[in-house]
Short mmCIF file of C-alpha atoms and ligand atoms in Angstrom, two decimals:
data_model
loop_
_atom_site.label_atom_id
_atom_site.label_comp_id
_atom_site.label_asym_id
_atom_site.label_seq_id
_atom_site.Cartn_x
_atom_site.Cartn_y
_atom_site.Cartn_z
CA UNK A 1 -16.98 94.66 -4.59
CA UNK A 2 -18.20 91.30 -6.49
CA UNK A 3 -21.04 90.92 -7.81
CA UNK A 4 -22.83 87.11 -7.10
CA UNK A 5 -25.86 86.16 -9.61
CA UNK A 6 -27.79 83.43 -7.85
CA UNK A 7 -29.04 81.61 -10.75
CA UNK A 8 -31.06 78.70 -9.32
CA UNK A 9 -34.10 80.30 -8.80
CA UNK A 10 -35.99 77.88 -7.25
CA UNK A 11 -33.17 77.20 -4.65
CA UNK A 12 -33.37 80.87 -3.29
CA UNK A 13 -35.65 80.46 -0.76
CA UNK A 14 -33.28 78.32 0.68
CA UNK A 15 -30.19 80.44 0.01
CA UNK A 16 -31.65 83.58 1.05
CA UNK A 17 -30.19 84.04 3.99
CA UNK A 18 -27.55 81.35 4.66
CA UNK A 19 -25.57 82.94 1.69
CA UNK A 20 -25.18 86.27 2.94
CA UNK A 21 -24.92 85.03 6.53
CA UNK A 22 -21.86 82.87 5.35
CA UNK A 23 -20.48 85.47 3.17
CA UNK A 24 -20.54 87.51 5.92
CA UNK A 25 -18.77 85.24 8.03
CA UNK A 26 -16.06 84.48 5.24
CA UNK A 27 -15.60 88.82 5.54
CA UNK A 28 -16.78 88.65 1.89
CA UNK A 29 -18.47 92.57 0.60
CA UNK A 30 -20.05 91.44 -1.90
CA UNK A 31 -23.29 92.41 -4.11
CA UNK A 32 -25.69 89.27 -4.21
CA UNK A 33 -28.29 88.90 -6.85
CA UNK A 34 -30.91 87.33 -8.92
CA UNK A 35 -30.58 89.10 -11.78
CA UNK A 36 -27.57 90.98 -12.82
CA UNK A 37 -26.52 92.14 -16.57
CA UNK A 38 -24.08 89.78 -17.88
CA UNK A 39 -21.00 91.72 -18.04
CA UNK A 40 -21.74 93.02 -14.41
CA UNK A 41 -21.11 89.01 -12.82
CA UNK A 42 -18.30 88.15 -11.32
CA UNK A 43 -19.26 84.65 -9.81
CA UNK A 44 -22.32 82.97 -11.12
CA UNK A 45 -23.66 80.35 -7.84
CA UNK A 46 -25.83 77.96 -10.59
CA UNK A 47 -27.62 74.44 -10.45
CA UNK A 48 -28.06 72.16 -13.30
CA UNK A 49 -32.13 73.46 -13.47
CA UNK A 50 -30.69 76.82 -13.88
CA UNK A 51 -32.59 78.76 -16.96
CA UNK A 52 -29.43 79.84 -17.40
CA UNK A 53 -27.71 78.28 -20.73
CA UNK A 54 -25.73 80.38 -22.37
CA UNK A 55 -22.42 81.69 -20.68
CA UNK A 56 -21.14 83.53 -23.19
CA UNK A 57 -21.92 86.77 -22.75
CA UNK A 58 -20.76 87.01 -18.83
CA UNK A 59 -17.47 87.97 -20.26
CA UNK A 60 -15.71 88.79 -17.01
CA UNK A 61 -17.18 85.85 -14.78
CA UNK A 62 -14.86 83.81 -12.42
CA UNK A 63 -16.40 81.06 -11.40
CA UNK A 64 -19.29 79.42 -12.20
CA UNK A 65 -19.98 77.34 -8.60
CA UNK A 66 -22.17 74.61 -9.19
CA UNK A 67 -24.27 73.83 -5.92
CA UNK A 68 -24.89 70.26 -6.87
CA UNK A 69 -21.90 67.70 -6.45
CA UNK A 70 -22.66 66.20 -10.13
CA UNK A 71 -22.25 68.36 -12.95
CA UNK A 72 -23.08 65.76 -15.85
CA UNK A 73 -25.38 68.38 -17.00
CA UNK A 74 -23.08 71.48 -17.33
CA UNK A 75 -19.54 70.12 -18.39
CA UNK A 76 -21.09 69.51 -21.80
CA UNK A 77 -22.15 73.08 -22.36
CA UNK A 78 -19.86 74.50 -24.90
CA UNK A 79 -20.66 78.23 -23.98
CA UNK A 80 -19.09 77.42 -20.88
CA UNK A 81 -15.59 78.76 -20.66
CA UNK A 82 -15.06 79.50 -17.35
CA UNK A 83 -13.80 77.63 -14.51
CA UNK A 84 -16.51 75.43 -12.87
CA UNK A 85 -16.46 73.94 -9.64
CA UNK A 86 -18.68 71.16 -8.27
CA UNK A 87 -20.41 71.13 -4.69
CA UNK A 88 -18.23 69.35 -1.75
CA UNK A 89 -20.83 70.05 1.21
CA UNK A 90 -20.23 68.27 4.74
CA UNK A 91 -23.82 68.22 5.07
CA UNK A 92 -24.67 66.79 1.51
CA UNK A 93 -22.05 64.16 2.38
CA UNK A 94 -23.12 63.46 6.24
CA UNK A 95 -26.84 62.72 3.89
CA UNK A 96 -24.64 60.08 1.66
CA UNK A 97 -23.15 58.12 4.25
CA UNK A 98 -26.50 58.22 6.53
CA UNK A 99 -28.48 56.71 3.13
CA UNK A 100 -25.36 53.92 2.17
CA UNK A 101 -24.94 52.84 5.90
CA UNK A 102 -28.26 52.36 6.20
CA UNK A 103 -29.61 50.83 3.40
CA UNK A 104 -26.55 48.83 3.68
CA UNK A 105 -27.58 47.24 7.39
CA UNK A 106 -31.10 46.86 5.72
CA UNK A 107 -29.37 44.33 3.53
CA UNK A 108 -27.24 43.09 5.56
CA UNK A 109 -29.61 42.24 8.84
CA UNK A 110 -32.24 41.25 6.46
CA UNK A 111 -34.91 43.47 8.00
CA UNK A 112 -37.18 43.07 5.13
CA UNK A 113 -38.37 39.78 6.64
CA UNK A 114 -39.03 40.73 9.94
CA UNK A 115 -40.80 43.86 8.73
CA UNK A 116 -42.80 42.30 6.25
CA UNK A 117 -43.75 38.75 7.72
CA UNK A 118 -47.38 38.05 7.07
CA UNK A 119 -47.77 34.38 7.83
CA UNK A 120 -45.77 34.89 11.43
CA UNK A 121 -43.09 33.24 10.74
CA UNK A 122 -40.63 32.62 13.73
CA UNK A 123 -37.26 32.05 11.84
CA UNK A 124 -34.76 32.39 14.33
CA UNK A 125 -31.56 32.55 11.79
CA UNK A 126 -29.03 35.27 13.45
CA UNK A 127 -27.13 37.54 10.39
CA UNK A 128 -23.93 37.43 10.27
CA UNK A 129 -21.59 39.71 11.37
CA UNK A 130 -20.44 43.17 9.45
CA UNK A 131 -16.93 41.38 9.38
CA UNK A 132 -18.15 38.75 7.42
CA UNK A 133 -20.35 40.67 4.91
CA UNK A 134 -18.00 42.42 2.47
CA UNK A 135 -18.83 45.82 0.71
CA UNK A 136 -17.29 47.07 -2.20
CA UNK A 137 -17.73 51.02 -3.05
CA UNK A 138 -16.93 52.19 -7.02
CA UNK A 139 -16.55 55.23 -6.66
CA UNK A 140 -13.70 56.57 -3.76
CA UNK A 141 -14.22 60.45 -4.08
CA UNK A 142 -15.71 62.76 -1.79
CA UNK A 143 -18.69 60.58 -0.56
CA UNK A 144 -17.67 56.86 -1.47
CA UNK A 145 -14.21 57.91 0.92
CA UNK A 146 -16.90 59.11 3.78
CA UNK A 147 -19.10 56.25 3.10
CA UNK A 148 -16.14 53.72 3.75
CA UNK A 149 -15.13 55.62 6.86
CA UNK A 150 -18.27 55.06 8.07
CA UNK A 151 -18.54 50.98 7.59
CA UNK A 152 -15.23 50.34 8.20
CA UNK A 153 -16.55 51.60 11.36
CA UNK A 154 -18.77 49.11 11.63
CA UNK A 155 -16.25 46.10 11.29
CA UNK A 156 -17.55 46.10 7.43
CA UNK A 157 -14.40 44.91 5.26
CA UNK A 158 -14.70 47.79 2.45
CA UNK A 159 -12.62 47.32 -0.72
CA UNK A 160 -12.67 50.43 -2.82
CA UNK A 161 -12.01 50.90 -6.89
CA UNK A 162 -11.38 53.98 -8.00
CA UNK A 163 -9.98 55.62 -11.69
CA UNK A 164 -6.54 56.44 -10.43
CA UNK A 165 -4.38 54.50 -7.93
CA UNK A 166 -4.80 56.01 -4.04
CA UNK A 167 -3.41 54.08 -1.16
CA UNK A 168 -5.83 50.76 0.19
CA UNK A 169 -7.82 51.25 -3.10
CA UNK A 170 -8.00 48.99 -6.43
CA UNK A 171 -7.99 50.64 -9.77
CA UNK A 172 -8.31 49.44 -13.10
CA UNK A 173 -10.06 46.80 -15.05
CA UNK A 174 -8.46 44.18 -12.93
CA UNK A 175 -9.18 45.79 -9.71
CA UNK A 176 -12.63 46.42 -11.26
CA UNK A 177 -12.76 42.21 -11.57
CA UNK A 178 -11.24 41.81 -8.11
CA UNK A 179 -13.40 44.43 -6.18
CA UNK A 180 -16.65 42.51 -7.82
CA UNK A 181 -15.68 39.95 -7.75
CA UNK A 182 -16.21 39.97 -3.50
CA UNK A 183 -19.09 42.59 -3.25
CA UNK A 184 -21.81 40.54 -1.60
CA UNK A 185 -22.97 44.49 -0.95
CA UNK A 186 -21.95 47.06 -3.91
CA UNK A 187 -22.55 50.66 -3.72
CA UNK A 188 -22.11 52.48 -6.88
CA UNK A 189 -20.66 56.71 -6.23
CA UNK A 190 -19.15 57.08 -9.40
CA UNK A 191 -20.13 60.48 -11.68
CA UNK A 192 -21.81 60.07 -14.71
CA UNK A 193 -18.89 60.47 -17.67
CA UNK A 194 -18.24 58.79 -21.29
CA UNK A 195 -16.02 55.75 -19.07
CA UNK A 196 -18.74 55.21 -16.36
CA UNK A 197 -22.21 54.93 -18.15
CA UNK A 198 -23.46 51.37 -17.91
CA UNK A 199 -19.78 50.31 -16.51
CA UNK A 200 -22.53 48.03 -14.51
CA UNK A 201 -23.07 45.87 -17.93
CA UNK A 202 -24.41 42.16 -18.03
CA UNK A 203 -20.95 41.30 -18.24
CA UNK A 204 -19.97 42.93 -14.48
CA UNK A 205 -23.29 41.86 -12.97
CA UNK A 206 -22.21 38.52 -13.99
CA UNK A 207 -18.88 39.28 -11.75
CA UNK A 208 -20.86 39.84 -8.65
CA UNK A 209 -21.14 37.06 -6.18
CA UNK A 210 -24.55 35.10 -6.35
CA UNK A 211 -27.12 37.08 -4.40
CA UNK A 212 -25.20 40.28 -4.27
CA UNK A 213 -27.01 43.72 -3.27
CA UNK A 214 -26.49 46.74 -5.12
CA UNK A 215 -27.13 50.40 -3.91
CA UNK A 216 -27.21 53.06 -6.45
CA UNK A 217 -27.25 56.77 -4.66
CA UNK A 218 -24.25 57.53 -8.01
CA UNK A 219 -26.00 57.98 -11.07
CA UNK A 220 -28.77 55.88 -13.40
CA UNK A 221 -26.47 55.38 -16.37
CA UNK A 222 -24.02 53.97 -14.21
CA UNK A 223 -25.86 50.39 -14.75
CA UNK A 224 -27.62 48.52 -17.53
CA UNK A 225 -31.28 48.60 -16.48
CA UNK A 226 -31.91 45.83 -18.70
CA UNK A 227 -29.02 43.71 -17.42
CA UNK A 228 -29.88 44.41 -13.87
CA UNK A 229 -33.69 43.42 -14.51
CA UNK A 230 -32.35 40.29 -16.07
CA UNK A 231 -29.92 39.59 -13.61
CA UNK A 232 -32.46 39.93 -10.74
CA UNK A 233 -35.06 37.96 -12.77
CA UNK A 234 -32.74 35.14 -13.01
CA UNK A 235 -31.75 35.66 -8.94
CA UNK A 236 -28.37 36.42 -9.84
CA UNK A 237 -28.80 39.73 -7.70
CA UNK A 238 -30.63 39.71 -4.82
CA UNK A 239 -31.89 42.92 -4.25
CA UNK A 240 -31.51 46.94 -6.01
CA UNK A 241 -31.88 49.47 -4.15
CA UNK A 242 -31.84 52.46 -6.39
CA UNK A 243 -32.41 56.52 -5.89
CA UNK A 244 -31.15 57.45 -9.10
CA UNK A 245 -32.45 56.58 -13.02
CA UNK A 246 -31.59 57.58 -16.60
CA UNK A 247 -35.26 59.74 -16.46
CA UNK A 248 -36.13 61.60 -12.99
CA UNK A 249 -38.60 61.42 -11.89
CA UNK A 250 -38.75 57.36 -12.65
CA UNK A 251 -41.51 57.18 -15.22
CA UNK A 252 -45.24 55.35 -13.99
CA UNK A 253 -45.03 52.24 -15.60
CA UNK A 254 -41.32 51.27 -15.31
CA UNK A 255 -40.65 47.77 -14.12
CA UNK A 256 -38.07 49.05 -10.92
CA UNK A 257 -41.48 49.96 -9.41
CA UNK A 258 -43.16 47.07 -9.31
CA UNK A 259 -40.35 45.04 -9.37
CA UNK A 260 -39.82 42.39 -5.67
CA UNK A 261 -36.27 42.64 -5.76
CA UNK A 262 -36.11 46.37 -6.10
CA UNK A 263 -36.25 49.54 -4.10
CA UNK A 264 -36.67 53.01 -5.20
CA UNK A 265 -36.01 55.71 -3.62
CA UNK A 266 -36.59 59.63 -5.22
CA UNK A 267 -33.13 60.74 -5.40
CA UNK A 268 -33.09 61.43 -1.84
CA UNK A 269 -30.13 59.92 -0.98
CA UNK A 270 -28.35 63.18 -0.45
CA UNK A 271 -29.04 67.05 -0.50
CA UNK A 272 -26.42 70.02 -0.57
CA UNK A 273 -27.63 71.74 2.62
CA UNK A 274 -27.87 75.42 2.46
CA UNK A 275 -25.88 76.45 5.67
CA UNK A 276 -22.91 74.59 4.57
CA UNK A 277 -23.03 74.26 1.35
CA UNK A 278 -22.92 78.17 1.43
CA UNK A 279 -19.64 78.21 3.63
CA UNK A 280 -18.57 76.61 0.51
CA UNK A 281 -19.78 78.42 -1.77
CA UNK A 282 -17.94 81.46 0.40
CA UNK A 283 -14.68 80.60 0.26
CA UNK A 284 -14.64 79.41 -3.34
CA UNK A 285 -15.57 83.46 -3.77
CA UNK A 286 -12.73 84.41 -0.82
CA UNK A 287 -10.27 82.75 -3.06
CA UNK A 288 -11.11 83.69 -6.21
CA UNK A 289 -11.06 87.58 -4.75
CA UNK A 290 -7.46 86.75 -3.00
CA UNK A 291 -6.31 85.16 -6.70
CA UNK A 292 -5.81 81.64 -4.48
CA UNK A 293 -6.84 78.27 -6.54
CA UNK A 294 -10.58 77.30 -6.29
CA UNK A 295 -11.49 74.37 -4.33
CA UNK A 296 -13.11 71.33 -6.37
CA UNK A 297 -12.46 72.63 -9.63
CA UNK A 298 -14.27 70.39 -12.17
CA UNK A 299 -11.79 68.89 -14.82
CA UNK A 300 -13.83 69.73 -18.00
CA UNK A 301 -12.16 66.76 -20.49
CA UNK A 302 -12.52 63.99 -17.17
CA UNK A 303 -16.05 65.09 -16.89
CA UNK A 304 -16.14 65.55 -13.05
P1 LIG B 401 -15.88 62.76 -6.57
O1 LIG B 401 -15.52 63.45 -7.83
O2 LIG B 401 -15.30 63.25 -5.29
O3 LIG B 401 -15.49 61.21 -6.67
C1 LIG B 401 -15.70 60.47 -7.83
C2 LIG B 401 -15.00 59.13 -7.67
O4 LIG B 401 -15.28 58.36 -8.83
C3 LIG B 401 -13.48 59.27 -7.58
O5 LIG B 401 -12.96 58.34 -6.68
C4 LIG B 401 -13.03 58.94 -9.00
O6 LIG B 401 -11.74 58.39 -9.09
C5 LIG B 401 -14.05 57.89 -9.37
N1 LIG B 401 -14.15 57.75 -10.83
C6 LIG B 401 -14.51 58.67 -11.74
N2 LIG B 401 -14.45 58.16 -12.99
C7 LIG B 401 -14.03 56.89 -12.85
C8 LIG B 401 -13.73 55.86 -13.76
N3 LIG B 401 -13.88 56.02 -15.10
N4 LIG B 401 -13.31 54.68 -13.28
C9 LIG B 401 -13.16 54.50 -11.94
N5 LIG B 401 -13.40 55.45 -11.02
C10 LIG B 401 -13.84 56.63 -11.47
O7 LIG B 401 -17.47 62.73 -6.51
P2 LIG B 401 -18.40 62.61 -5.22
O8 LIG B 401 -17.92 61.49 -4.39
O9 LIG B 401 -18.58 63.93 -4.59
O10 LIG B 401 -19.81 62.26 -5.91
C11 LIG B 401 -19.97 61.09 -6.68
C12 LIG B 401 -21.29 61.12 -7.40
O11 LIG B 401 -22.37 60.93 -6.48
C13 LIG B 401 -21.66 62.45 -8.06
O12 LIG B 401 -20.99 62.61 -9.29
C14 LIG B 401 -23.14 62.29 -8.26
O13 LIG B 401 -23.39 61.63 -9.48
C15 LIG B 401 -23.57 61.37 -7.10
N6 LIG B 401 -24.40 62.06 -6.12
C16 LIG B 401 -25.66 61.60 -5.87
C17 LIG B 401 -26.46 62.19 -4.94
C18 LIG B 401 -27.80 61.65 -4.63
O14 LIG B 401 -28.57 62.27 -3.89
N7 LIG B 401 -28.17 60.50 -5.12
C19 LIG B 401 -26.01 63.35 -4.18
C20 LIG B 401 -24.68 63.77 -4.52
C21 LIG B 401 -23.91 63.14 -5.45
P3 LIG B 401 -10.44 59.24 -8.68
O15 LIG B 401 -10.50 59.32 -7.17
O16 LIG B 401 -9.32 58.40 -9.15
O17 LIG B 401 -10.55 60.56 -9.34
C1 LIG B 402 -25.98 65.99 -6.66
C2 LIG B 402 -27.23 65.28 -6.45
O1 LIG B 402 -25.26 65.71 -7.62
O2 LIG B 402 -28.03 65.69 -5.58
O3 LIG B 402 -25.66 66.88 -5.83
O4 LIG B 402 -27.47 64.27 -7.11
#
């Protein structure tokens, strides 16, 4: 029988019962706990606020199964030897696509000035329609795919960039140029790694058409806050809406939160919901028990 340390303590309440409920339903028999001895573990279930640093001494672990879909925090640990797998949850990813689409028809239908309209203002200009406002999504994995789904939906044209080449999706430097390059809406869903920190430099803002949107549910580092404050200063981008920053939570004082051309929003954007997220969890334990591959394996040198 396995023995499961849950090792995000402050995530238990949570986990309490959906874990055993789905383990149960996965016909799992396993021993779940919060504190094990090292060499007893067998599948460590771990967040990146763990206390838990040092891997070395759970010399016969599996699996360490990461319940947040990032793992920018882990991959660098070098006690970590064992296979690590990142969070794919349906309901974390039904949270993405709710937060991109609509932030994205915020944008897009202007809203802001009907909310906000203190001297009355009766401006009868109709938005256009999704087909005419194109979105580009960096970022084509797990959520950016789901979040294209969803406005291609809505008659939004989508162009996609991703690192390697998948069918209907650009790749490269040059497909980075081209997908800008139309993005009157960009949503960034890349991970954080060496190749995507400030990818978003003064140089690719530059690319963007004149009064482009961005949406940032990915990662801080993924842009230059300096060359996005400059860039919105000078009007280049119209608006930043952004849920995630180099320090959480967003230090008092920094100029997105007083900034008029940007929105923040407490990394919110998406949570791994317990219920599902333990079905996951589950089956990544069913197959490592039945010797069969682990799903979303993190690839340690990529860095997601
Ligand atoms: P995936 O690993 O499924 O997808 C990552 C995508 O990024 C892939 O399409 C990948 O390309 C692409 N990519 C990675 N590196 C590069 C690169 N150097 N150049 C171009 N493309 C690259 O991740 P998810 O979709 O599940 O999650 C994405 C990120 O969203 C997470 O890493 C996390 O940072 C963030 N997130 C934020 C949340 C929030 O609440 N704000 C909640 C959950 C996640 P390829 O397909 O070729 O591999
Ligand atoms: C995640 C997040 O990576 O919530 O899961 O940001």
């Amino acid at each position: 029988m396995p023995t499961i340390l849950f090792a995000a303590p402050s995530l238990w309440p949570e986990y309490r019962d959906a874990l055993p409920a789905a383990l149960a339903e996965a016909g799992i028999d396993a021993t779940l706990v919060t504190e094990a001895a090292p060499e007893m573990v067998d599948y460590i279930v771990y967040a990146p606020s763990s206390p838990l640093q040092d891997f070395t001494p759970y010399t016969r672990t599996k699996a360490v199964l990461n319940l947040w879909a990032g793992v920018e925090r882990i991959t660098g640990n070098p006690t970590l030897t064992q296979p690590l797998t990142r969070m794919v949850d349906p309901g974390l990813t039904e949270g993405m696509v709710e937060w991109v689409t609509g932030h994205t028809l915020r944008h897009h239908l202007g809203m802001d000035r009907h909310i906000v309209n203190p001297g009355h203002v009766w401006d009868p200009t109709c938005p256009p329609l999704a087909r005419e406002r194109p979105v580009t999504i960096l970022g084509m994995g797990a959520l950016g795919s789901a979040c294209a789904t969803a406005l291609r939906a809505l008659n939004f044209p989508v162009t996609g960039w991703s690192r390697t080449a998948k069918p209907g999706c650009l790749h490269g430097q040059d497909g980075l140029a081209q997908a800008l390059a139309t993005a009157q809406i960009l949503v960034t869903l890349l991970p954080k790694t060496p190749e995507t920190e400030n990818l978003m430099n003064a140089d690719r803002l530059a690319l963007l058409p004149q009064g482009a949107v961005i949406l940032n549910p990915g990662r801080g580092p993924l842009i230059d806050d300096n060359a996005l404050l400059a860039a919105l200063d000078a009007g280049h981008i119209g608006h930043a809406t952004l849920d995630v920053f180099r320090v959480e939570p967003l230090p008092q004082g920094h100029p997105f939160w007083t900034h008029p051309r940007v929105t923040v929003t407490p990394h919110i954007a998406a949570d791994t919901r317990a219920i599902t997220a333990s079905r996951v969890i589950a089956e990544n334990i069913r197959r490592g028990e039945a010797g069969e591959p682990f799903l979303h394996l993190v690839d340690r040198a990529r860095g997601y």
